[in-house]
Coordinates of C-alpha atoms and ligand atoms in Angstrom, one line a residue:
M1 CA 0.0 0.0 0.0
N2 CA 1.1 3.6 -0.7
T3 CA 0.6 6.5 1.6
V4 CA 0.4 10.0 0.2
S5 CA 0.9 12.5 3.0
V6 CA -0.1 16.0 2.0
N7 CA 1.5 18.8 4.0
L8 CA -1.2 21.5 4.1
N9 CA 0.9 23.7 6.4
Q10 CA 3.5 24.3 3.8
E11 CA 3.5 25.7 0.3
I12 CA 6.0 25.0 -2.5
G13 CA 4.8 28.0 -4.6
V14 CA 2.2 29.0 -7.1
I15 CA 2.2 26.7 -10.1
N16 CA 3.1 28.9 -13.0
P17 CA 0.4 28.1 -15.6
N18 CA 3.3 28.2 -18.2
I19 CA 4.4 24.8 -16.9
Y20 CA 1.5 23.6 -19.1
G21 CA 3.0 25.2 -22.2
H22 CA 3.4 23.8 -25.7
F23 CA 5.9 23.9 -28.5
I24 CA 5.3 24.0 -32.3
E25 CA 8.0 23.8 -35.0
H26 CA 8.2 23.8 -38.8
I27 CA 8.9 20.2 -39.1
G28 CA 6.9 17.4 -40.8
G29 CA 3.2 17.9 -40.3
V30 CA 3.2 20.0 -37.2
I31 CA 2.5 23.4 -38.7
Y32 CA 1.2 22.5 -42.2
D33 CA -1.8 20.1 -41.8
G34 CA -1.5 20.1 -38.0
I35 CA -2.3 23.8 -37.4
W36 CA -2.4 25.5 -40.8
V37 CA -4.6 24.0 -43.4
G38 CA -4.9 27.3 -45.5
T39 CA -7.9 29.5 -46.2
E40 CA -8.9 27.5 -49.3
S41 CA -9.0 24.2 -47.6
S42 CA -12.1 21.9 -47.4
I43 CA -11.0 21.1 -43.8
P44 CA -13.0 23.4 -41.6
N45 CA -10.8 26.3 -40.7
E46 CA -10.8 29.7 -39.1
A47 CA -9.0 31.9 -41.6
G48 CA -6.6 29.0 -42.4
L49 CA -6.2 27.6 -38.9
R50 CA -7.6 24.1 -38.3
L51 CA -10.9 24.6 -36.5
D52 CA -11.1 21.3 -34.6
L53 CA -7.7 22.0 -33.1
I54 CA -8.7 25.5 -32.1
E55 CA -11.9 24.3 -30.5
S56 CA -10.1 21.6 -28.5
L57 CA -7.3 23.9 -27.4
K58 CA -9.8 26.5 -26.2
R59 CA -11.0 24.0 -23.8
L60 CA -7.5 23.2 -22.6
E61 CA -6.6 26.9 -22.2
P62 CA -2.9 26.5 -23.1
P63 CA -1.0 29.3 -21.4
V64 CA 2.0 29.7 -23.8
I65 CA 3.1 28.4 -27.2
R66 CA 6.8 28.4 -28.3
W67 CA 7.4 28.9 -32.0
P68 CA 9.0 28.5 -34.7
G69 CA 11.6 26.0 -33.4
G70 CA 13.5 24.0 -32.3
C71 CA 16.4 23.7 -34.7
F72 CA 14.2 25.4 -37.4
A73 CA 14.6 28.7 -35.5
E74 CA 18.3 28.8 -36.1
A75 CA 17.9 29.1 -39.9
Y76 CA 14.7 31.2 -39.9
H77 CA 14.3 34.7 -41.3
W78 CA 11.2 36.2 -39.7
R79 CA 10.7 38.5 -42.6
D80 CA 10.1 35.5 -44.9
G81 CA 6.8 34.9 -43.1
I82 CA 5.1 38.3 -43.3
G83 CA 3.2 40.1 -46.1
P84 CA 0.9 38.6 -48.8
R85 CA 1.2 34.9 -48.6
A86 CA 1.5 34.3 -52.3
Q87 CA 4.6 36.6 -52.4
R88 CA 6.4 34.9 -49.5
P89 CA 9.7 33.2 -50.5
V90 CA 9.9 29.4 -50.6
R91 CA 13.0 28.1 -48.7
N92 CA 14.8 25.0 -47.6
G93 CA 13.8 25.1 -44.0
W94 CA 16.2 23.6 -41.4
W95 CA 14.5 20.2 -41.5
Q96 CA 14.2 20.0 -45.3
R97 CA 16.9 17.3 -45.7
L98 CA 15.0 15.1 -43.4
D99 CA 11.3 15.9 -43.9
G100 CA 11.7 16.7 -47.6
F101 CA 9.3 19.6 -47.4
L102 CA 9.9 23.1 -48.8
E103 CA 8.9 25.9 -46.5
N104 CA 6.5 28.2 -48.3
N105 CA 6.3 30.5 -45.2
H106 CA 2.5 30.6 -45.3
F107 CA 2.5 30.3 -41.5
G108 CA 4.5 33.3 -40.2
T109 CA 4.4 35.8 -37.4
E110 CA 0.9 37.1 -38.1
E111 CA -0.6 33.6 -38.5
F112 CA 1.2 32.5 -35.3
M113 CA -0.1 35.5 -33.4
R114 CA -3.6 34.8 -34.7
F115 CA -3.3 31.2 -33.6
C116 CA -2.2 32.3 -30.1
R117 CA -5.0 34.9 -29.8
S118 CA -7.7 32.4 -30.9
I119 CA -6.8 30.1 -28.0
A120 CA -5.9 32.9 -25.6
A121 CA -2.3 31.7 -25.3
E122 CA 0.8 33.9 -24.8
P123 CA 3.3 33.8 -27.7
Y124 CA 6.9 32.7 -27.0
L125 CA 9.1 33.5 -29.9
A126 CA 12.2 31.4 -30.1
A127 CA 14.8 33.3 -32.1
G128 CA 18.0 31.8 -33.5
V129 CA 21.4 33.2 -32.8
S130 CA 23.7 31.1 -35.0
G131 CA 22.3 31.9 -38.4
V132 CA 21.0 35.5 -38.1
T133 CA 22.2 38.8 -36.8
P134 CA 21.2 40.6 -33.6
M135 CA 19.8 43.4 -35.7
E136 CA 17.4 41.0 -37.3
I137 CA 16.0 40.0 -34.0
R138 CA 15.9 43.6 -32.8
D139 CA 13.7 44.3 -35.9
W140 CA 11.5 41.3 -35.1
V141 CA 10.9 42.8 -31.6
D142 CA 10.2 46.2 -33.2
Y143 CA 7.7 44.6 -35.7
C144 CA 5.9 42.8 -32.9
N145 CA 5.9 45.3 -30.1
A146 CA 6.3 48.9 -31.3
P147 CA 3.2 50.9 -30.6
R148 CA 0.8 51.6 -33.5
G149 CA 1.9 54.4 -35.8
T150 CA 5.4 54.7 -34.4
T151 CA 8.2 52.9 -36.3
T152 CA 8.2 51.9 -39.9
L153 CA 8.0 48.2 -38.8
A154 CA 4.9 49.1 -36.7
Q155 CA 3.4 50.5 -39.9
E156 CA 4.3 47.4 -41.8
R157 CA 2.6 45.3 -39.1
E158 CA -0.5 47.5 -39.5
Q159 CA -0.5 47.0 -43.2
N160 CA -0.4 43.2 -42.5
G161 CA -3.6 43.6 -40.5
S162 CA -2.3 44.1 -36.9
G163 CA -2.5 47.7 -35.8
A164 CA -2.2 46.8 -32.1
P165 CA 1.2 45.5 -31.0
H166 CA 1.5 41.8 -30.4
R167 CA 3.1 42.5 -27.0
V168 CA 5.5 39.5 -27.1
R169 CA 7.2 39.1 -23.8
Y170 CA 9.1 35.8 -24.1
W171 CA 12.1 35.8 -26.4
G172 CA 14.3 32.8 -26.6
L173 CA 17.8 33.6 -27.8
G174 CA 19.2 30.4 -29.3
N175 CA 18.1 26.8 -29.5
E176 CA 20.3 23.9 -28.6
N177 CA 23.4 25.9 -29.3
W178 CA 25.6 23.1 -27.8
G179 CA 24.5 21.1 -30.8
F180 CA 22.9 21.9 -34.2
G181 CA 22.4 25.5 -33.1
G182 CA 25.9 26.5 -34.0
N183 CA 27.9 24.0 -32.0
Y184 CA 29.0 26.6 -29.5
T185 CA 30.9 26.1 -26.3
P186 CA 29.2 27.5 -23.2
E187 CA 31.6 30.5 -23.3
T188 CA 31.2 31.3 -27.0
Y189 CA 27.4 30.9 -26.7
C190 CA 27.4 33.2 -23.6
A191 CA 29.3 35.8 -25.6
D192 CA 26.6 35.6 -28.3
F193 CA 23.8 35.7 -25.8
R194 CA 25.2 38.9 -24.4
R195 CA 25.6 40.4 -27.9
F196 CA 22.1 39.5 -28.9
S197 CA 20.4 40.5 -25.7
S198 CA 22.1 43.8 -25.4
I199 CA 21.3 44.8 -29.0
V200 CA 17.7 43.6 -28.8
A201 CA 17.0 45.1 -25.4
G202 CA 19.0 48.4 -25.5
P203 CA 19.4 50.2 -22.1
T204 CA 18.3 48.2 -19.1
P205 CA 17.4 49.1 -15.5
A206 CA 20.6 47.3 -14.4
V207 CA 22.7 50.1 -16.1
F208 CA 20.3 53.0 -15.6
P209 CA 18.7 52.1 -12.2
D210 CA 17.4 55.6 -11.5
S211 CA 15.9 56.3 -14.9
T212 CA 12.3 56.1 -16.0
F213 CA 11.9 53.6 -18.8
R214 CA 9.5 55.1 -21.3
G215 CA 10.2 53.0 -24.4
Y216 CA 8.2 50.0 -25.5
S217 CA 10.9 47.3 -25.0
F218 CA 10.9 47.8 -21.2
G219 CA 8.1 48.9 -19.0
D220 CA 5.4 47.2 -17.0
A221 CA 3.3 45.9 -19.8
E222 CA 5.9 44.9 -22.4
S223 CA 9.1 44.1 -20.7
L224 CA 11.1 41.6 -22.6
K225 CA 11.9 38.3 -21.0
F226 CA 15.0 36.6 -22.4
I227 CA 15.4 32.9 -22.3
A228 CA 19.0 31.7 -22.7
C229 CA 19.9 28.3 -24.1
G230 CA 20.7 25.9 -21.3
P231 CA 22.0 22.3 -21.3
N232 CA 21.2 19.1 -23.1
G233 CA 19.8 16.9 -20.2
D234 CA 22.5 16.1 -17.7
D235 CA 25.3 18.3 -19.2
Y236 CA 26.0 20.0 -15.8
E237 CA 29.3 21.3 -17.2
W238 CA 27.3 23.5 -19.7
T239 CA 25.4 25.1 -16.8
E240 CA 28.6 25.6 -14.7
R241 CA 30.6 27.1 -17.6
F242 CA 27.7 29.2 -19.0
F243 CA 27.1 30.9 -15.7
K244 CA 30.8 31.4 -15.0
A245 CA 31.1 33.1 -18.3
W246 CA 28.0 35.2 -17.6
K247 CA 29.5 36.5 -14.4
P248 CA 26.4 37.8 -12.7
G249 CA 26.8 41.1 -10.9
S250 CA 29.6 42.3 -13.2
Y251 CA 29.2 44.8 -16.0
D252 CA 29.4 41.8 -18.3
S253 CA 26.0 40.7 -17.4
I254 CA 24.0 43.9 -17.7
I255 CA 21.1 42.1 -19.5
P256 CA 19.0 40.0 -17.1
I257 CA 18.4 36.4 -18.1
D258 CA 14.8 35.6 -17.2
G259 CA 14.8 32.0 -18.1
Y260 CA 17.4 29.3 -18.6
S261 CA 16.2 26.5 -20.9
L262 CA 16.8 22.8 -20.3
H263 CA 16.0 20.3 -23.0
Y264 CA 15.4 16.7 -22.0
Y265 CA 13.9 13.9 -24.1
C266 CA 13.6 10.6 -22.2
G267 CA 13.9 8.9 -25.6
T268 CA 12.6 5.5 -26.4
T269 CA 13.1 1.8 -25.9
G270 CA 12.1 1.1 -29.5
S271 CA 8.6 1.0 -30.8
A272 CA 6.1 3.6 -29.7
T273 CA 3.3 1.1 -29.4
R274 CA 4.8 -2.3 -28.7
F275 CA 6.8 -2.7 -25.5
N276 CA 7.3 -5.3 -22.8
E277 CA 7.5 -4.7 -19.0
P278 CA 11.2 -3.9 -18.8
Q279 CA 10.8 -1.4 -21.7
W280 CA 7.8 0.2 -19.9
Y281 CA 9.8 0.6 -16.7
E282 CA 13.0 1.7 -18.4
L283 CA 11.2 4.7 -20.0
I284 CA 9.4 5.5 -16.8
H285 CA 12.8 5.4 -15.0
R286 CA 14.3 7.8 -17.6
A287 CA 11.4 10.2 -17.4
L288 CA 11.8 10.3 -13.6
E289 CA 15.3 11.5 -14.1
M290 CA 13.8 14.9 -14.8
E291 CA 13.6 15.3 -11.0
Q292 CA 17.3 15.1 -10.7
L293 CA 18.1 17.2 -13.7
I294 CA 16.0 20.1 -12.3
D295 CA 17.5 19.8 -8.8
R296 CA 21.1 19.5 -9.9
H297 CA 21.0 22.3 -12.6
R298 CA 19.2 24.5 -10.1
A299 CA 21.8 23.8 -7.4
I300 CA 24.5 25.0 -9.8
M301 CA 22.5 28.1 -10.8
D302 CA 21.9 28.9 -7.1
R303 CA 25.6 29.7 -6.7
F304 CA 25.4 32.3 -9.4
D305 CA 21.8 33.4 -8.9
P306 CA 21.1 33.0 -5.2
D307 CA 18.0 35.1 -5.3
R308 CA 16.5 32.8 -7.9
R309 CA 15.7 35.6 -10.4
I310 CA 16.2 33.2 -13.2
S311 CA 13.7 30.4 -13.7
L312 CA 14.3 27.1 -15.2
V313 CA 12.4 26.8 -18.5
I314 CA 12.1 23.2 -19.8
D315 CA 11.0 24.3 -23.2
E316 CA 11.4 20.9 -24.9
W317 CA 10.6 17.6 -23.1
G318 CA 9.0 14.3 -24.0
T319 CA 9.3 10.8 -25.4
W320 CA 11.0 10.2 -28.7
H321 CA 10.1 6.8 -30.2
E322 CA 11.2 4.9 -33.2
I323 CA 9.7 6.4 -36.4
G324 CA 6.7 5.2 -38.3
S325 CA 4.0 4.7 -35.7
G326 CA 1.9 7.7 -36.6
P327 CA -1.0 7.8 -39.1
T328 CA 1.1 8.9 -42.0
R329 CA 3.7 6.2 -41.3
N330 CA 6.6 8.7 -41.3
E331 CA 5.5 10.9 -44.1
Y332 CA 5.5 13.4 -41.3
Q333 CA 8.9 13.5 -39.7
F334 CA 8.9 12.3 -36.0
E335 CA 5.1 11.8 -36.0
Q336 CA 4.4 9.1 -33.3
Q337 CA 1.4 7.5 -31.7
S338 CA 0.8 7.8 -28.0
T339 CA -0.1 5.0 -25.7
M340 CA -0.8 4.9 -21.9
R341 CA 3.0 4.8 -21.5
D342 CA 3.2 8.3 -23.0
A343 CA 0.2 9.4 -20.9
V344 CA 1.8 8.1 -17.7
I345 CA 5.1 9.8 -18.6
A346 CA 3.3 13.1 -19.3
A347 CA 1.6 12.7 -15.9
L348 CA 4.7 11.9 -13.9
T349 CA 6.6 14.7 -15.6
L350 CA 3.9 17.3 -14.8
N351 CA 3.9 16.0 -11.2
T352 CA 7.7 16.6 -11.2
F353 CA 7.1 20.2 -12.4
N354 CA 4.3 20.8 -9.9
N355 CA 6.5 19.5 -7.1
R356 CA 9.1 22.0 -8.1
A357 CA 6.8 25.0 -8.7
D358 CA 9.3 27.2 -6.9
V359 CA 11.9 26.7 -9.6
V360 CA 10.2 25.7 -12.8
G361 CA 8.9 28.8 -14.6
M362 CA 7.8 27.3 -17.8
A363 CA 7.7 24.0 -19.6
N364 CA 6.7 23.1 -23.2
I365 CA 6.0 19.5 -24.2
S366 CA 7.4 18.6 -27.5
Q367 CA 5.4 18.9 -29.7
L368 CA 1.7 19.9 -29.8
V369 CA 0.5 18.0 -32.9
N370 CA 1.7 15.3 -35.4
C371 CA 5.1 14.9 -33.8
L372 CA 6.8 13.6 -30.6
Q373 CA 4.5 12.9 -27.6
S374 CA 1.8 14.9 -29.2
L375 CA -1.6 15.9 -27.8
Y376 CA -3.1 15.6 -31.3
L377 CA -2.8 13.7 -34.5
A378 CA -4.4 15.7 -37.3
N379 CA -4.3 14.5 -40.8
G380 CA -6.6 15.9 -43.5
D381 CA -10.1 15.3 -42.3
S382 CA -9.0 13.1 -39.3
F383 CA -8.4 14.7 -35.9
I384 CA -7.6 12.7 -32.9
E385 CA -7.0 13.7 -29.2
T386 CA -4.3 11.3 -27.9
P387 CA -4.1 10.0 -24.3
V388 CA -1.5 12.7 -23.7
F389 CA -4.1 15.3 -24.4
H390 CA -6.3 13.8 -21.7
V391 CA -3.5 14.1 -19.2
F392 CA -3.2 17.9 -19.9
D393 CA -7.0 18.2 -19.7
M394 CA -7.0 16.4 -16.3
Y395 CA -4.2 18.5 -14.9
R396 CA -5.8 21.8 -15.8
R397 CA -6.9 22.5 -12.2
H398 CA -3.2 22.8 -11.1
K399 CA -2.6 25.9 -13.3
G400 CA -2.1 28.9 -11.0
A401 CA -2.9 26.8 -7.9
R402 CA -0.7 26.7 -4.8
A403 CA 1.5 23.5 -4.9
V404 CA 1.7 21.8 -1.5
P405 CA 4.3 19.2 -0.7
V406 CA 3.4 15.5 -0.9
C407 CA 5.4 12.7 0.6
V408 CA 4.9 9.3 -0.9
S409 CA 5.8 6.1 0.8
G410 CA 5.1 2.7 -0.6
P411 CA 6.5 -0.2 -2.6
S412 CA 8.9 0.2 -5.4
I413 CA 9.2 -1.9 -8.5
E414 CA 12.4 -3.7 -9.3
F415 CA 13.3 -4.4 -12.9
E416 CA 16.2 -5.5 -15.2
Y417 CA 17.0 -3.6 -18.4
E418 CA 19.9 -4.5 -20.6
G419 CA 21.6 -6.3 -17.7
E420 CA 21.2 -3.4 -15.2
H421 CA 19.1 -3.7 -12.1
K422 CA 16.9 -0.7 -11.4
H423 CA 13.8 0.3 -9.6
V424 CA 11.0 2.9 -9.8
P425 CA 8.3 3.9 -7.2
Q426 CA 4.9 2.4 -7.7
I427 CA 3.2 5.8 -7.9
S428 CA 3.9 9.4 -8.7
C429 CA 1.8 12.3 -7.2
S430 CA 1.5 16.0 -6.9
A431 CA -1.0 18.2 -5.1
S432 CA -2.3 21.8 -5.2
L433 CA -4.9 23.9 -3.5
T434 CA -7.3 26.4 -5.1
N435 CA -9.9 28.1 -3.0
G436 CA -9.9 25.3 -0.4
L437 CA -10.2 22.6 -3.1
L438 CA -7.4 20.1 -2.9
C439 CA -6.4 18.5 -6.2
L440 CA -4.3 15.4 -6.3
T441 CA -2.9 13.9 -9.5
L442 CA -1.5 10.4 -9.4
A443 CA 0.0 8.0 -11.9
N444 CA 0.2 4.3 -11.2
L445 CA 3.6 3.5 -12.7
D446 CA 2.9 -0.2 -12.3
I447 CA 2.0 -1.8 -15.6
S448 CA 0.6 -5.0 -14.2
S449 CA -0.9 -4.4 -10.7
S450 CA -3.3 -1.9 -9.3
A451 CA -2.0 0.4 -6.6
R452 CA -3.7 1.1 -3.3
V453 CA -3.3 4.6 -1.9
R454 CA -4.1 6.1 1.5
V455 CA -4.3 9.9 1.4
N456 CA -3.3 11.5 4.7
T457 CA -4.1 15.2 5.1
G458 CA -3.0 15.4 8.7
D459 CA -5.0 15.1 11.9
R460 CA -6.4 18.5 12.0
N461 CA -7.5 18.7 8.3
K462 CA -10.3 16.4 7.4
Y463 CA -11.0 16.1 3.7
M464 CA -13.5 14.2 1.6
V465 CA -13.1 13.0 -2.0
V466 CA -15.8 14.7 -4.1
R467 CA -14.7 14.0 -7.6
R468 CA -12.5 11.5 -9.4
C469 CA -11.3 11.2 -13.0
D470 CA -9.5 8.1 -14.3
L471 CA -7.6 7.6 -17.5
H472 CA -6.9 3.9 -18.1
A473 CA -6.9 1.3 -20.8
D474 CA -7.1 -2.4 -20.3
D475 CA -4.3 -2.7 -22.7
P476 CA -1.6 -0.1 -22.0
Q477 CA -0.5 -0.3 -25.6
S478 CA -3.9 1.0 -26.8
V479 CA -4.0 4.1 -28.9
N480 CA -6.7 6.5 -30.2
D481 CA -6.9 6.3 -34.0
T482 CA -9.4 6.9 -36.8
D483 CA -11.1 3.5 -36.1
S484 CA -11.5 4.4 -32.5
P485 CA -10.7 8.0 -31.7
T486 CA -12.0 7.7 -28.1
R487 CA -10.6 4.3 -27.2
V488 CA -8.5 5.8 -24.4
S489 CA -10.7 8.4 -22.7
P490 CA -11.1 9.5 -19.1
V491 CA -14.0 8.6 -17.0
E492 CA -15.2 11.1 -14.4
C493 CA -17.6 10.8 -11.5
N494 CA -18.8 12.7 -8.5
L495 CA -18.7 11.0 -5.1
R496 CA -18.5 11.6 -1.4
A497 CA -15.8 9.3 0.0
S498 CA -13.8 9.6 3.2
T499 CA -10.1 9.6 3.0
D500 CA -10.2 6.6 5.3
E501 CA -11.2 4.6 2.2
L502 CA -8.3 3.5 0.1
L503 CA -8.0 4.8 -3.4
E504 CA -7.6 2.0 -5.9
L505 CA -5.7 2.9 -9.1
A506 CA -5.8 0.6 -12.1
P507 CA -2.5 -0.6 -13.5
A508 CA -0.8 2.0 -15.8
A509 CA -3.4 4.7 -15.0
V510 CA -3.6 8.4 -14.4
V511 CA -6.0 9.6 -11.8
R512 CA -7.1 13.0 -10.5
V513 CA -9.0 13.2 -7.3
E514 CA -10.5 16.4 -5.9
L515 CA -11.1 16.8 -2.2
E516 CA -13.1 19.3 -0.1
A517 CA -12.4 20.2 3.5
V518 CA -15.0 18.7 5.9
V519 CA -16.2 21.5 8.3
Ligands
AHR1 O1 11.6 18.5 -31.3 C1 12.4 18.2 -32.4 C2 13.8 18.7 -32.2 O2 14.4 18.2 -31.0 C3 14.0 20.2 -32.0 O3 14.0 20.9 -33.2 C4 15.3 20.3 -31.3 O4 15.4 21.5 -30.6 C5 15.4 19.1 -30.6 O5 16.6 18.5 -30.7

C-alpha cells in the first residue's frame, strides 16, 4: 500500500500556468496540416487555422506556445513569413533534408499571433542566434511590439492587419546551441547571448537604475523576458561554464536572463506502441530523471543566482520513439502514436514540475501536434486527441494553484533492463490547493498491478473526496486512432468518500481526485 501525506501547512509555490505550455515547430506535419490548413482548404478552418484543433485547445486553455523552433529557429528569417502569402519566399527550412518539405512560409508571425489569440495563449518567440544577426532579432521585436503608428515596422505590421502591438514578452535567444544551433561552447554561446540580448534590449534598468523607462521594450506591460539556451539533459558542465562566463553582478551581465532553458527527451526503448514490461519501466525510469536534472541544474544556478531571479524553462521535453507509428507512417517527420505509456510519462513529468513549482517557470511539451509525444494527431479530415491530451486536460486544475508538498511512501518496483538492475516507485503524485479545493494527480507506474493509496491530510485537516477522474486502458498499448478515436478516454464521477477509504488505481493509469475540506 502507498501513503500520500499532504502537508497543508507548507507551500512549494504557485504553479506557474506556463508549466503547461506547448511547442510547435516547422517540421513534418506540425504546422502544415497540423495547425495551418490554409484558407482555401475543405478542412473546416478559421482563416486558415484548423478549426477542430482550435476548439479543442480553447477547452484546454494553453498558457503559452513556443514557435518557430527548435532547430528550425536557427535558420529562420522572420521577414520571410510576413506580407501577402502568395509573395512569400519558398525556402529550404532547417529540416528540409529530413522531412523533404519546402517551406512556403504561409504560416508566419501574423498567423502565429492569430493562432495564439484564438486560443488565448501567450506567444513565446524562439529566435535563433547562429544563423542570423542581432539586428534581425531587434527588428522582429520592433515589428511585434512597437506601438501603433510609431516605427516603420509598426506601420508594416498594421498593413499586415495588426494595428495593435502583439506584446510579445518571451524571447528565446538560441536553440540547442551546444548542438545543431551553431555547435558553440558555453563560453562562446554566452558571448553571443550577451551580444544579442544587449542589441535587442537596449538600455536596461541594471545600467540605468534611477531612470524612467518610457520605451516599449521595457516597461510594465511589455518588458522583454529573455530565455537563454541551457543544457542538453545532464550536461551539468554546460550550466557551470555558462554561468561562470555570464559572471552575474559584473558589467558583463547587464542584461538579465529571465529563463534558462533545459531540454530533456527521455527517448525510447524502440517501438512507440509495442513494449514489454522492462521497456515500460525503463522509459518511466528515464522520465523520472527529470527530477534530478532540475534539482542539480538549479543547485549550480543557485551559486550564481542565489535570489533565484532566473527560472528554469524546460522548453522541450518528451518521449522520442522509433519512427513510423503515426497515421502517415513517417511521411510526417517524427510523428508518433501515444499509448498509456506516453500518458503516464506526461503525468509523472507534470507532477515533477508541480512539485518544483518554486523553480520551474515554464515547460513546453514537444510537440503539440503530429510529432513527438503529441496531444493531437491531425491528418486531412481526421483529428484525434491522444491519451497525452487527456492528461493535460485532467491536470488543468493545477494551473495557477498553490502547490503543496506531498510525501509518498510505498512499494517500489524492481526491474532489469539490458543487464542493469533498477527500480521505480509504484506511484507518482502532486497536489495543489485552489480556494480550499485540494487537487491530487496520481500516476500508477505499475504496468501489471493496481495500486492502493491512502491519502493523509493530517490530523487537523479532514477532507472528503468529491470528484474523481480516471484515465486507463485495459491494454496499456492501446491508442486512439481513426477507427476508434476515443478508445482511451477519461471517466469522471462525483462521489463523497472519506479519506479513510483507500483509493484504488488501475495498472498504468492516471487519476485525478479532488477533495473538499470537511467542516
Ligand atoms: O523537437 C524536435 C527537435 O528536437 C527540435 O527541433 C530540437 O530543438 C530538438 O533536438
